[in-house]
Tab-separated table of C-alpha atoms in Angstrom:
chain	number	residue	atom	x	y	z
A	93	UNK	CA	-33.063	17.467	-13.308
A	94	UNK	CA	-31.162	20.424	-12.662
A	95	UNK	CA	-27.731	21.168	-13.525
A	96	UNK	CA	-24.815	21.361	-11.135
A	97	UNK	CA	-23.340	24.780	-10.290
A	98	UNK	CA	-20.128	25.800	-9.755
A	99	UNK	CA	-20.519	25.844	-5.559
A	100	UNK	CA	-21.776	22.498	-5.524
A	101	UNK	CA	-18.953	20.785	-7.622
A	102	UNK	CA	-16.788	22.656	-5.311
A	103	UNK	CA	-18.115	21.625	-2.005
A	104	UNK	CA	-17.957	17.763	-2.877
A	105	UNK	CA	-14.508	18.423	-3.766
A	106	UNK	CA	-13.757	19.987	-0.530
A	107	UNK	CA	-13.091	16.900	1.402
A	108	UNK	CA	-11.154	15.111	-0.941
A	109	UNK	CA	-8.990	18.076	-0.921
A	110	UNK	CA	-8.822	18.205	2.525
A	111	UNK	CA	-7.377	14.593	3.391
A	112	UNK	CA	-4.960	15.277	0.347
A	113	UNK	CA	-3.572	18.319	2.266
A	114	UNK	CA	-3.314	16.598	6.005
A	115	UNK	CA	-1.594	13.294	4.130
A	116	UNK	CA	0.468	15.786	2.568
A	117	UNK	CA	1.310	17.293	6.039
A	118	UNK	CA	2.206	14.383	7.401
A	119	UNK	CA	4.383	13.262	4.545
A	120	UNK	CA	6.801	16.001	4.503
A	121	UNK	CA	9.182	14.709	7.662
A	122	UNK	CA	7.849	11.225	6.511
A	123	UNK	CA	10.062	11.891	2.985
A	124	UNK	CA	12.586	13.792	4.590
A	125	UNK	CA	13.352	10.798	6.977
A	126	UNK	CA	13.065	8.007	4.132
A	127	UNK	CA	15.969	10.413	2.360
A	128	UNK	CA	13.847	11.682	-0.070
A	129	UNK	CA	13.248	14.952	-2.007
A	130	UNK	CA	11.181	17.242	-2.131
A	131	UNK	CA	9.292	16.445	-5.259
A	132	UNK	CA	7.738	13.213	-4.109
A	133	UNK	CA	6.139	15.006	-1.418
A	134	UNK	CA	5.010	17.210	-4.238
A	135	UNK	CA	3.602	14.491	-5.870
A	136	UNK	CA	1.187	13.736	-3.166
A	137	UNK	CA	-0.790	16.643	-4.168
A	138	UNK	CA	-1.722	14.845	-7.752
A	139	UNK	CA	-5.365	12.945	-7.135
A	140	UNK	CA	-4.506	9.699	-7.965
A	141	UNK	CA	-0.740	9.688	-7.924
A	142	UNK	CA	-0.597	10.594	-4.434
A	143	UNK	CA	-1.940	7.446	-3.198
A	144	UNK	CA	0.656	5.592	-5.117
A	145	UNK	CA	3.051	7.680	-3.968
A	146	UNK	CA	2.184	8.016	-0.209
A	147	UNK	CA	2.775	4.048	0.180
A	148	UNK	CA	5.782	3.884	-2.193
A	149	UNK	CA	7.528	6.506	0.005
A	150	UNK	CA	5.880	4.756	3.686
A	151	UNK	CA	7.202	1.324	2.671
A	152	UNK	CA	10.799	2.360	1.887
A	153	UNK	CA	13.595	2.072	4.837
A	154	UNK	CA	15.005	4.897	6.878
A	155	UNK	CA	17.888	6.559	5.614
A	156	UNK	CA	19.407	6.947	8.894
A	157	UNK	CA	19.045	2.744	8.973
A	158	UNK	CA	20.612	2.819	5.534
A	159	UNK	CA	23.589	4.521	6.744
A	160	UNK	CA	24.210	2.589	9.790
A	161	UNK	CA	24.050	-0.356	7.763
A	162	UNK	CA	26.077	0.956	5.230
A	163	UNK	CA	28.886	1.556	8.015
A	164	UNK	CA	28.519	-1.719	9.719
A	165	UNK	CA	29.094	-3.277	6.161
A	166	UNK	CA	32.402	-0.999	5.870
A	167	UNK	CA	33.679	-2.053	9.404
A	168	UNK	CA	33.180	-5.810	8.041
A	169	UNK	CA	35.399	-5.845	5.033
């Protein structure tokens, strides 16, 4: 059995880092629309974290919904 080189372990990394970098495309507006910062888009780019991180930040509400909301509940009272 031969041992693994350095090119090898590097080109069966290659497409795991290449979905990580198109999710983290795509989750840049994503973030910015949900309200928020930076750093969980950031976070995307950690393996295993991202994943977790990606739905956490999907599943949350707009933040221009929020606000409406928020001033529909102000006309109310």
């Amino acid at each position: 059995m031969q041992p693994v080189s350095e090119p090898d372990i590097f080109m069966s990394l290659l497409p795991f880092a290449t979905l990580t970098l198109i999710v983290f495309a795509f989750m840049v507006p994503i973030s910015r629309r949900k309200g928020k910062s930076f750093a969980y888009t950031l976070l995307i780019l950690i393996p295993v974290v991202g994943w977790f991180i990606t739905w956490y930040v999907i599943s949350l509400t707009d933040k221009s919904v929020l606000d409406r909301l928020a001033a529909l509940e102000g006309k109310v009272r």
